[in-house]
CSV table of N, CA and C in Angstrom, one decimal:
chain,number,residue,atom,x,y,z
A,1,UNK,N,-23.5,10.2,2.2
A,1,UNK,CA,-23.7,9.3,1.1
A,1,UNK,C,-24.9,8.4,1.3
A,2,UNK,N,-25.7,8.3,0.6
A,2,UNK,CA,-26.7,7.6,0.3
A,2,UNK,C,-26.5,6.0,0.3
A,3,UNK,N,-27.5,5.2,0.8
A,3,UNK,CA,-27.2,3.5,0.9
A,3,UNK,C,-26.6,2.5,-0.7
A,4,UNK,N,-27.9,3.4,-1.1
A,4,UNK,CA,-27.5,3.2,-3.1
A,4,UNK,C,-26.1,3.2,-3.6
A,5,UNK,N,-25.9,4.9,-3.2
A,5,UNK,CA,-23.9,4.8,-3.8
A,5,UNK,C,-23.4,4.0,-2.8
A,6,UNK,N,-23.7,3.8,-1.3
A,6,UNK,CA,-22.9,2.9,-0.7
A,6,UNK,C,-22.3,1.5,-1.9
A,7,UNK,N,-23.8,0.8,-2.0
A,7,UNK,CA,-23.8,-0.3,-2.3
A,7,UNK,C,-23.0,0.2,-3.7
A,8,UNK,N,-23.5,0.6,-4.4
A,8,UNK,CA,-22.6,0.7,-6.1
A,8,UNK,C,-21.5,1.0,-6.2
A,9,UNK,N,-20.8,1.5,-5.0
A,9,UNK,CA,-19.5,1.6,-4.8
A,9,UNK,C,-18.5,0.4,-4.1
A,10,UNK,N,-19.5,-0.4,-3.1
A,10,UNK,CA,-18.9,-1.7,-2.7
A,10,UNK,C,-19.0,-2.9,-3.6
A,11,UNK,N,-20.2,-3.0,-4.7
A,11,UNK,CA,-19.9,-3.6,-5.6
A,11,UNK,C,-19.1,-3.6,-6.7
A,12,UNK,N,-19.0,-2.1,-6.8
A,12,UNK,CA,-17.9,-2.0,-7.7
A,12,UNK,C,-16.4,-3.0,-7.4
A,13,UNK,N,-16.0,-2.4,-6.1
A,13,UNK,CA,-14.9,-2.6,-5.4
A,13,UNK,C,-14.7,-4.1,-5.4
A,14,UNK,N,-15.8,-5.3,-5.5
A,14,UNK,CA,-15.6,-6.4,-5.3
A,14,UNK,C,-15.8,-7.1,-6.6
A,15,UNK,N,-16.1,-6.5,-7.8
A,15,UNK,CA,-16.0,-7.3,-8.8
A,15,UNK,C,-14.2,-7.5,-9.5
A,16,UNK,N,-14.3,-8.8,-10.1
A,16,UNK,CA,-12.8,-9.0,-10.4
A,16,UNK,C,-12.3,-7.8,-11.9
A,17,UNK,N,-13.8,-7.9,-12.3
A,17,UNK,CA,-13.4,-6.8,-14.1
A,17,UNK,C,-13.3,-5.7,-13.5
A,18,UNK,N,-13.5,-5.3,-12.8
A,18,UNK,CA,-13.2,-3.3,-12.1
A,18,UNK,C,-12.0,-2.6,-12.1
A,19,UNK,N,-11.6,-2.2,-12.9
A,19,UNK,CA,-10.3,-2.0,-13.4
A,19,UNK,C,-9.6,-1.4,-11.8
A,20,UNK,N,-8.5,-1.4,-11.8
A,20,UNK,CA,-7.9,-0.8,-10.5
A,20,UNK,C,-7.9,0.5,-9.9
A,21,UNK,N,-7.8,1.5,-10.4
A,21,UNK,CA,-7.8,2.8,-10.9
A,21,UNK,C,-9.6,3.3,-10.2
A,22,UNK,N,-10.4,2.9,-10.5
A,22,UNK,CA,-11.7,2.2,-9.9
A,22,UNK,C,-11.9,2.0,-8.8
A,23,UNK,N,-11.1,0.9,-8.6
A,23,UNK,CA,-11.1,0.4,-7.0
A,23,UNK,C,-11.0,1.1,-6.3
A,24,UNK,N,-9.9,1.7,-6.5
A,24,UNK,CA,-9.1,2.5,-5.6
A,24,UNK,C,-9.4,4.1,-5.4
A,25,UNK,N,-10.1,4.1,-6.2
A,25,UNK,CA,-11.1,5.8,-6.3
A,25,UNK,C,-12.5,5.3,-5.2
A,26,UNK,N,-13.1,4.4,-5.6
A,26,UNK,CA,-14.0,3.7,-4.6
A,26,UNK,C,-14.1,3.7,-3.4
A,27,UNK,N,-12.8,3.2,-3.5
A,27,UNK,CA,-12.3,3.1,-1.5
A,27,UNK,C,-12.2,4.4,-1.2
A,28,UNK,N,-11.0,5.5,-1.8
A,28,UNK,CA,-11.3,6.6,-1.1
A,28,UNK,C,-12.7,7.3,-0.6
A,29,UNK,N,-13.6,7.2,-1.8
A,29,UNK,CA,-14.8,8.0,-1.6
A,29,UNK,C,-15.5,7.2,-0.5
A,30,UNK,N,-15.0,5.6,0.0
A,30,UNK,CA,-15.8,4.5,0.9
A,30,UNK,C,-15.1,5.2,2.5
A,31,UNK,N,-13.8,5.4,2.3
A,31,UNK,CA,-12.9,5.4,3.7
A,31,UNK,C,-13.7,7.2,4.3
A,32,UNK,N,-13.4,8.1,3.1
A,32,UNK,CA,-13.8,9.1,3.7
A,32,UNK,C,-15.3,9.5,4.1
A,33,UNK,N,-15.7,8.6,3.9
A,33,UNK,CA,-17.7,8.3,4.4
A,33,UNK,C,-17.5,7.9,6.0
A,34,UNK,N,-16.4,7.3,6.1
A,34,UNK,CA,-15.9,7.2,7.4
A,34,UNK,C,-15.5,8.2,8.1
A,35,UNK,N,-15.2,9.2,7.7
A,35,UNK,CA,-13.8,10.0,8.6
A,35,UNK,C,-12.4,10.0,8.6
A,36,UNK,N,-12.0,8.8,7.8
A,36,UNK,CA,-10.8,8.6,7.9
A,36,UNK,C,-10.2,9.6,7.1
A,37,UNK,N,-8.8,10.2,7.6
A,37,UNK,CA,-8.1,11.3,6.9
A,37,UNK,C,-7.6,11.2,5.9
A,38,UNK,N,-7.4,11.9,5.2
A,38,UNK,CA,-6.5,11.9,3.7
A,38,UNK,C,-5.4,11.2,3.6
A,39,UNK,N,-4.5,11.6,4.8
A,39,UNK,CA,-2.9,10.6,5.3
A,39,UNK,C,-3.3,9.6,5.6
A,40,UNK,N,-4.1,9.3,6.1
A,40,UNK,CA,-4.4,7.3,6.5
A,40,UNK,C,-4.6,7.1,5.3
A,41,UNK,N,-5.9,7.2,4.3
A,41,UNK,CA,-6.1,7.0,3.3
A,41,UNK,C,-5.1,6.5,2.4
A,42,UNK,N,-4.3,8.1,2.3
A,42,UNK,CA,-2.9,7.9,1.5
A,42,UNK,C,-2.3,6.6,1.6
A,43,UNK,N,-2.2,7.0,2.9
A,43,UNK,CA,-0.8,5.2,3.4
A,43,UNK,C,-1.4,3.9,3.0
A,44,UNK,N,-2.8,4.0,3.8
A,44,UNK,CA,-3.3,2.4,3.4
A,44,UNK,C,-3.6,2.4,2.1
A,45,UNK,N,-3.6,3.0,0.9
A,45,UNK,CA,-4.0,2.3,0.0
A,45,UNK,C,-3.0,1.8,-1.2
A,46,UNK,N,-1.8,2.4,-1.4
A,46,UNK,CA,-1.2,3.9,-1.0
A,46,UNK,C,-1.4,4.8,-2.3
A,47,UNK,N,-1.3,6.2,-2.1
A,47,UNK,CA,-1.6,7.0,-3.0
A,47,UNK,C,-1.0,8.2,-2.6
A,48,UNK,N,-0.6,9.3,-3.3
A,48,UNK,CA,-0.2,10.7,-2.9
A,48,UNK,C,-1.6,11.6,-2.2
A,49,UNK,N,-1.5,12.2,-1.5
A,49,UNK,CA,-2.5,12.6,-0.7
A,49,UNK,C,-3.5,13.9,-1.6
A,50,UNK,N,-2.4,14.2,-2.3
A,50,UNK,CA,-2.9,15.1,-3.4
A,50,UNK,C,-4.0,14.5,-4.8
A,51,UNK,N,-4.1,13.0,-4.8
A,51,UNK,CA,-4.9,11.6,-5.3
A,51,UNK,C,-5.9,11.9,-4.7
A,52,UNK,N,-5.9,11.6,-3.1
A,52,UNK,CA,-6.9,11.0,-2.3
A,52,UNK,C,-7.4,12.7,-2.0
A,53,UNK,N,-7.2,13.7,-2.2
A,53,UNK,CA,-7.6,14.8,-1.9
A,53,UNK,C,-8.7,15.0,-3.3
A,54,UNK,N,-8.3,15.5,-4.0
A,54,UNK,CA,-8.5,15.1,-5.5
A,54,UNK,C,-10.0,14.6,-5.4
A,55,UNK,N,-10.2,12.9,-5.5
A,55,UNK,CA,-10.9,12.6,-5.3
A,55,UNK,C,-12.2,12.4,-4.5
A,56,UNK,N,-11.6,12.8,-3.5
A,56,UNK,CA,-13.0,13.2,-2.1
A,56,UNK,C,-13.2,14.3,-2.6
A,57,UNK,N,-12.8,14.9,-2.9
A,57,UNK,CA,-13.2,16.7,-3.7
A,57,UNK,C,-14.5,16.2,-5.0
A,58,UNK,N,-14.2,15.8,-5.7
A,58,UNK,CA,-14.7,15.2,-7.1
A,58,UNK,C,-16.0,14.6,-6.5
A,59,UNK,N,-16.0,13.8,-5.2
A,59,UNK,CA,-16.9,13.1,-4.8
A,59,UNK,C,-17.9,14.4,-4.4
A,60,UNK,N,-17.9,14.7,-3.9
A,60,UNK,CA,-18.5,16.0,-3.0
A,60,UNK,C,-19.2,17.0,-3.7
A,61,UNK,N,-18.3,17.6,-4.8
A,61,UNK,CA,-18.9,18.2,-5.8
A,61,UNK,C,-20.0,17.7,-6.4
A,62,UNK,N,-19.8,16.0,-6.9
A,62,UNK,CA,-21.0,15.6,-8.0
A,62,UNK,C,-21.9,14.6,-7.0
A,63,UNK,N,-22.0,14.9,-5.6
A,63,UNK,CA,-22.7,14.3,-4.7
A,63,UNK,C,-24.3,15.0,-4.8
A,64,UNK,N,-25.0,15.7,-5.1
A,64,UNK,CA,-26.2,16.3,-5.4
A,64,UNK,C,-26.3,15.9,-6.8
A,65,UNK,N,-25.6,16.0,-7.7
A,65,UNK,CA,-26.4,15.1,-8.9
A,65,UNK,C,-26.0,13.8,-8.9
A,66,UNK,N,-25.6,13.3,-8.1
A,66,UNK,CA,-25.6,11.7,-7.8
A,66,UNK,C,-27.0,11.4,-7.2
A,67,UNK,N,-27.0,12.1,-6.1
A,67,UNK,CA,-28.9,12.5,-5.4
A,67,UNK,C,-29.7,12.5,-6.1
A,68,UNK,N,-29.5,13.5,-7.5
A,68,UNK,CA,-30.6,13.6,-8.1
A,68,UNK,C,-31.3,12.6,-8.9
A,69,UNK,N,-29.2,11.8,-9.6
A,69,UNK,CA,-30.1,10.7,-10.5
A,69,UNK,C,-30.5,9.5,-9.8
A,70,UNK,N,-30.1,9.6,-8.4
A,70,UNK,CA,-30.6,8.4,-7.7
A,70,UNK,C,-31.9,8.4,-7.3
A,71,UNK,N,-32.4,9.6,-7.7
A,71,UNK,CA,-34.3,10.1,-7.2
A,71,UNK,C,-35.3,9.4,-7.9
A,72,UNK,N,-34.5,10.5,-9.5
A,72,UNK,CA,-35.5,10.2,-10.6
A,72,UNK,C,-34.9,9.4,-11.3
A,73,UNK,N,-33.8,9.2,-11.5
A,73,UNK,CA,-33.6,7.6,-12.5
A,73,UNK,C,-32.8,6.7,-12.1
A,74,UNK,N,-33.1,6.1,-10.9
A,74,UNK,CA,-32.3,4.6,-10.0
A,74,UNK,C,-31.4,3.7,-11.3
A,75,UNK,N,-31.4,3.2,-12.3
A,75,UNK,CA,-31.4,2.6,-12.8
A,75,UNK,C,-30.3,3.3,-13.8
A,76,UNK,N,-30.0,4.9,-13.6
A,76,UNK,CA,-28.7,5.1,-14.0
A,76,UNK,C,-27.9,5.7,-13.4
A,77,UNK,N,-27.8,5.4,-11.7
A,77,UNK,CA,-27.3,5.5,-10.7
A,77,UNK,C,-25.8,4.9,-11.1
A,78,UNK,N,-25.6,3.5,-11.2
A,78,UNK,CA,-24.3,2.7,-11.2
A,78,UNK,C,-23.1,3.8,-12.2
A,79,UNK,N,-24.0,3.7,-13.5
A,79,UNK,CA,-22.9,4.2,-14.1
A,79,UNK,C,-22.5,5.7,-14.4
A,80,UNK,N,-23.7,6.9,-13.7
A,80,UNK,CA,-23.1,7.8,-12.5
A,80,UNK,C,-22.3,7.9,-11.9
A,81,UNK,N,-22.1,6.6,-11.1
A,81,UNK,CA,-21.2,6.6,-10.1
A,81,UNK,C,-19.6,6.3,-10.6
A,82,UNK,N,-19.8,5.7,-11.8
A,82,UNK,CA,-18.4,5.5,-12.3
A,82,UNK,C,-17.9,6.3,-13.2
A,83,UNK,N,-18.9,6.8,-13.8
A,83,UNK,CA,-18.7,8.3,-14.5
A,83,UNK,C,-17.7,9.5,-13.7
A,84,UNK,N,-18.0,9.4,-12.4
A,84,UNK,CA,-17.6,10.6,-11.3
A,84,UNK,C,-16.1,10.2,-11.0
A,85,UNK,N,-15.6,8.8,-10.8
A,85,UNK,CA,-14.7,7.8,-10.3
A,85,UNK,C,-13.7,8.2,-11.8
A,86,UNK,N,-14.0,8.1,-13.2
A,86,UNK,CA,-13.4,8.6,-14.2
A,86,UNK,C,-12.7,9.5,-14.5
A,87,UNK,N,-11.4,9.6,-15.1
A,87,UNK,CA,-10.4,10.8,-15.4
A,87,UNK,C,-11.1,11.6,-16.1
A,88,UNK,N,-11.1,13.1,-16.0
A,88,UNK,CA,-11.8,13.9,-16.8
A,88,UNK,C,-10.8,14.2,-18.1
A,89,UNK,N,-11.8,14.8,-19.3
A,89,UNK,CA,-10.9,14.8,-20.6
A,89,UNK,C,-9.7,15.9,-20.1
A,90,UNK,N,-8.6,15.4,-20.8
A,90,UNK,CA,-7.6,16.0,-20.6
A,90,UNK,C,-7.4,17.5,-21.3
A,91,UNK,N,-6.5,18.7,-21.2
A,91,UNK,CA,-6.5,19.6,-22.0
A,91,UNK,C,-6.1,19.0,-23.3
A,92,UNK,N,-6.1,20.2,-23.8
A,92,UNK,CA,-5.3,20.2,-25.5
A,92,UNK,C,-6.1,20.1,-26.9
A,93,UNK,N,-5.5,20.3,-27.8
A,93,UNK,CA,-6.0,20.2,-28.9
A,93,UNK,C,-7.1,19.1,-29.5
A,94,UNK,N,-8.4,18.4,-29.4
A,94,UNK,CA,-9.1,18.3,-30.3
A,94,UNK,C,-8.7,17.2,-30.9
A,95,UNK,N,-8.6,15.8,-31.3
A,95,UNK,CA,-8.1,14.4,-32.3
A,95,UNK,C,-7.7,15.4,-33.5
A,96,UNK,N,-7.3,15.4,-35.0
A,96,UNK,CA,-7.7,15.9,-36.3
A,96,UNK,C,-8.4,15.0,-36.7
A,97,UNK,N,-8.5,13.3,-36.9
A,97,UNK,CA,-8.9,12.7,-37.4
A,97,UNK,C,-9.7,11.9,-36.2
A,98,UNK,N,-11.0,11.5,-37.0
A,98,UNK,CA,-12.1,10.1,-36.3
A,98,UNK,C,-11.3,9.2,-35.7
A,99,UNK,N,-12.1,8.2,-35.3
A,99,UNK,CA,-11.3,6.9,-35.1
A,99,UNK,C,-11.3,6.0,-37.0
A,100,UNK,N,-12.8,6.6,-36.7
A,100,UNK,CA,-12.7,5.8,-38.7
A,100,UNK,C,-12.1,6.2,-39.7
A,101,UNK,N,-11.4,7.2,-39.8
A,101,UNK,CA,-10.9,7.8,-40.6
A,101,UNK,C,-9.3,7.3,-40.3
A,102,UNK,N,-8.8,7.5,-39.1
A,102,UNK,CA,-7.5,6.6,-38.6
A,102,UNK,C,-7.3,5.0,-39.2
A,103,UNK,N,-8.7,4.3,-39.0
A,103,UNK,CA,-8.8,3.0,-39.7
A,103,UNK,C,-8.6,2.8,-40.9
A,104,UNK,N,-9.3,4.1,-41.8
A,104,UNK,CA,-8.9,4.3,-43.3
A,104,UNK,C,-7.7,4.1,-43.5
A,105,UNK,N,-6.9,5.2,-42.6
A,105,UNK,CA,-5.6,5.5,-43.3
A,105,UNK,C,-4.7,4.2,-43.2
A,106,UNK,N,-5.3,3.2,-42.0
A,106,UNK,CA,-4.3,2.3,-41.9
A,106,UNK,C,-4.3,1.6,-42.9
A,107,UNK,N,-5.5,1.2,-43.2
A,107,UNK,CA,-6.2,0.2,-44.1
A,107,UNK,C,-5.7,0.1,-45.7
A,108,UNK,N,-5.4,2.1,-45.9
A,108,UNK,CA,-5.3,2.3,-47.2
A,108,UNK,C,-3.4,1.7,-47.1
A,109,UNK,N,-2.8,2.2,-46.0
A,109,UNK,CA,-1.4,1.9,-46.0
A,109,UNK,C,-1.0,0.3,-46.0
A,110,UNK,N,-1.8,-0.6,-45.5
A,110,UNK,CA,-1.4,-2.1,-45.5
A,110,UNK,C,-1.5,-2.1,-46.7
A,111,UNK,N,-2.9,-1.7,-47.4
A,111,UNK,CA,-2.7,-2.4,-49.0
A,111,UNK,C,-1.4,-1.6,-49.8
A,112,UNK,N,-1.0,-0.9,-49.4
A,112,UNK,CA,0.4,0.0,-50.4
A,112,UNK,C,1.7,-0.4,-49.9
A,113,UNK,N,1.4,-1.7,-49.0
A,113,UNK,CA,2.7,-1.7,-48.0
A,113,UNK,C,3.5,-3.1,-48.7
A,114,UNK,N,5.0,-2.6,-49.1
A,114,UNK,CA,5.8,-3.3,-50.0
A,114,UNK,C,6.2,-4.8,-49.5
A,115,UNK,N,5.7,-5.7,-50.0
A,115,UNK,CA,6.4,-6.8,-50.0
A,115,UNK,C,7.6,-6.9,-48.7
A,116,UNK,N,7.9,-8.3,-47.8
A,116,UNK,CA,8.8,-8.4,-46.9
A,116,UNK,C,8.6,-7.0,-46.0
A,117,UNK,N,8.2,-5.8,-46.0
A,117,UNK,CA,7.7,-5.0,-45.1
A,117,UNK,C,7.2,-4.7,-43.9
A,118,UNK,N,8.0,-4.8,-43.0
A,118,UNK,CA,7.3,-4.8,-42.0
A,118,UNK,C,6.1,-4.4,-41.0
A,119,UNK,N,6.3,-3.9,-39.8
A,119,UNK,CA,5.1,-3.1,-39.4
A,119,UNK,C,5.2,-1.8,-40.2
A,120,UNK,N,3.9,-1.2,-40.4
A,120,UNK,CA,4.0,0.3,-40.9
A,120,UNK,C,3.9,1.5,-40.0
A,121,UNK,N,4.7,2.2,-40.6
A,121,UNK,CA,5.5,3.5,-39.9
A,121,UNK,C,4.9,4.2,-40.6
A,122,UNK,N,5.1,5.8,-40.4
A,122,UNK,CA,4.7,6.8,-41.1
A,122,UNK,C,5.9,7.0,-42.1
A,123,UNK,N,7.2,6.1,-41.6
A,123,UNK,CA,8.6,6.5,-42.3
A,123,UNK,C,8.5,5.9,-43.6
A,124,UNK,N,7.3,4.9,-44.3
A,124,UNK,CA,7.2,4.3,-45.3
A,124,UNK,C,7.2,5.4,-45.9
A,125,UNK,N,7.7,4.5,-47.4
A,125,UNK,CA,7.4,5.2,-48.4
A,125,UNK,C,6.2,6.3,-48.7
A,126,UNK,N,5.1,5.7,-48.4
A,126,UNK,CA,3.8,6.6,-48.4
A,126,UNK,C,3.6,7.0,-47.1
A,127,UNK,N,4.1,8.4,-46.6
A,127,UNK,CA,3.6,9.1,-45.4
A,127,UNK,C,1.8,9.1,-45.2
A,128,UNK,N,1.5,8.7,-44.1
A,128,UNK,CA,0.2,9.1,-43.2
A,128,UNK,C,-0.4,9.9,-44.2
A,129,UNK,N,0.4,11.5,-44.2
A,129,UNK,CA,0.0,12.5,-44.8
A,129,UNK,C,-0.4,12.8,-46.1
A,130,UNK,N,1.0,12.3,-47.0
A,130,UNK,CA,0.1,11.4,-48.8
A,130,UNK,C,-1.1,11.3,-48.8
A,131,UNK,N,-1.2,9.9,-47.6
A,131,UNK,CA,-2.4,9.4,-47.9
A,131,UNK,C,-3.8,10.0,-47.5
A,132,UNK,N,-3.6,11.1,-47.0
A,132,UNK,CA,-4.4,11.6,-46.5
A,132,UNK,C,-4.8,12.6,-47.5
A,133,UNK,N,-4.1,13.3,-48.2
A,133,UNK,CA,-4.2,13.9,-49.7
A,133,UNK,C,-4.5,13.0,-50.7
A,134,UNK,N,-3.8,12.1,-50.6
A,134,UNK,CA,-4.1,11.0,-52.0
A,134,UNK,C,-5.6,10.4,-52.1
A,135,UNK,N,-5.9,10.2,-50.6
A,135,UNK,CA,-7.4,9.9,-51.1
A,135,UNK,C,-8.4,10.7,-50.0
A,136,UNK,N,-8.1,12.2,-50.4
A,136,UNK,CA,-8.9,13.0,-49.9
A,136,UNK,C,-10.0,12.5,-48.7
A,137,UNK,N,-9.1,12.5,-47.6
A,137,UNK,CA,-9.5,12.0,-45.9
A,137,UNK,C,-9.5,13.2,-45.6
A,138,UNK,N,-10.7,13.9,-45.1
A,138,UNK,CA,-10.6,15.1,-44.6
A,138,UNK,C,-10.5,14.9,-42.6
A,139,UNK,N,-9.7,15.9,-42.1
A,139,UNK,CA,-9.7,15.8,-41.0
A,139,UNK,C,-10.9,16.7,-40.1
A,140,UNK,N,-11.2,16.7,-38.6
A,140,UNK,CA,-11.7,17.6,-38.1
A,140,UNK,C,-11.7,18.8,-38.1
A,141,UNK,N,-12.5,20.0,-38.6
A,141,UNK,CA,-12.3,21.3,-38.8
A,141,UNK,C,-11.8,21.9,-37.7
């Protein structure tokens, strides 16, 4: 590991906004720059070993293009490094709808939403789906 990710990784670890999840991805990729084993790791932090495997793996892999952007572009080093620390996209299907298009639909359902009515459900009177036909919201192809 390079002095750079050292540091972007111990700063990480000591800011109070660094979400935990973070932290704790951090440390592992910090402990095993050490030597320390997977089972220590596990115990001291604590985590399933199959976590702490996991991510020393993840580290290792994107350790040459960590190199790289730390060569030619220092300055997008940090959030490289938290990029790699990041859950990768999950399987499965694709959103159907934007986020803006989600906002629509809510937007169009508060204004249709009946008097003393509570939060809105899709179980209202006007389904999600209505409205999705009613005012021609097209989804992701």
């Amino acid at each position: 590991m390079s002095e750079g990710q050292r540091l972007w990784l111990e700063q990480l670890i000591r800011r109070r906004s660094t979400p935990q999840y973070l932290t704790k991805r951090a440390r592992i990729v910090l402990e095993s720059v050490e030597g320390i084993s997977n089972s220590e790791i596990s115990r001291r932090l604590p985590l399933d070993c199959p976590q702490v495997t996991l991510w020393r793996e993840r580290w290792v892999c994107q350790y040459p293009r960590l190199c790289l952007i730390e060569h030619e572009h220092p300055e997008e080093l940090e959030a490289a490094v938290i990029q790699v620390l990041r859950d990768e996209p999950r399987p499965g299907i694709p959103p159907t709808f934007t986020e803006q298009q989600v906002v629509q639909i809510v937007a169009i359902a508060v204004k249709f939403r009946r008097p003393g009515e509570g939060l809105i459900e899709y179980r209202t009177s006007i389904t999600g789906a209505k409205l999705v036909v009613l005012y021609h919201i097209e989804g992701n192809p």
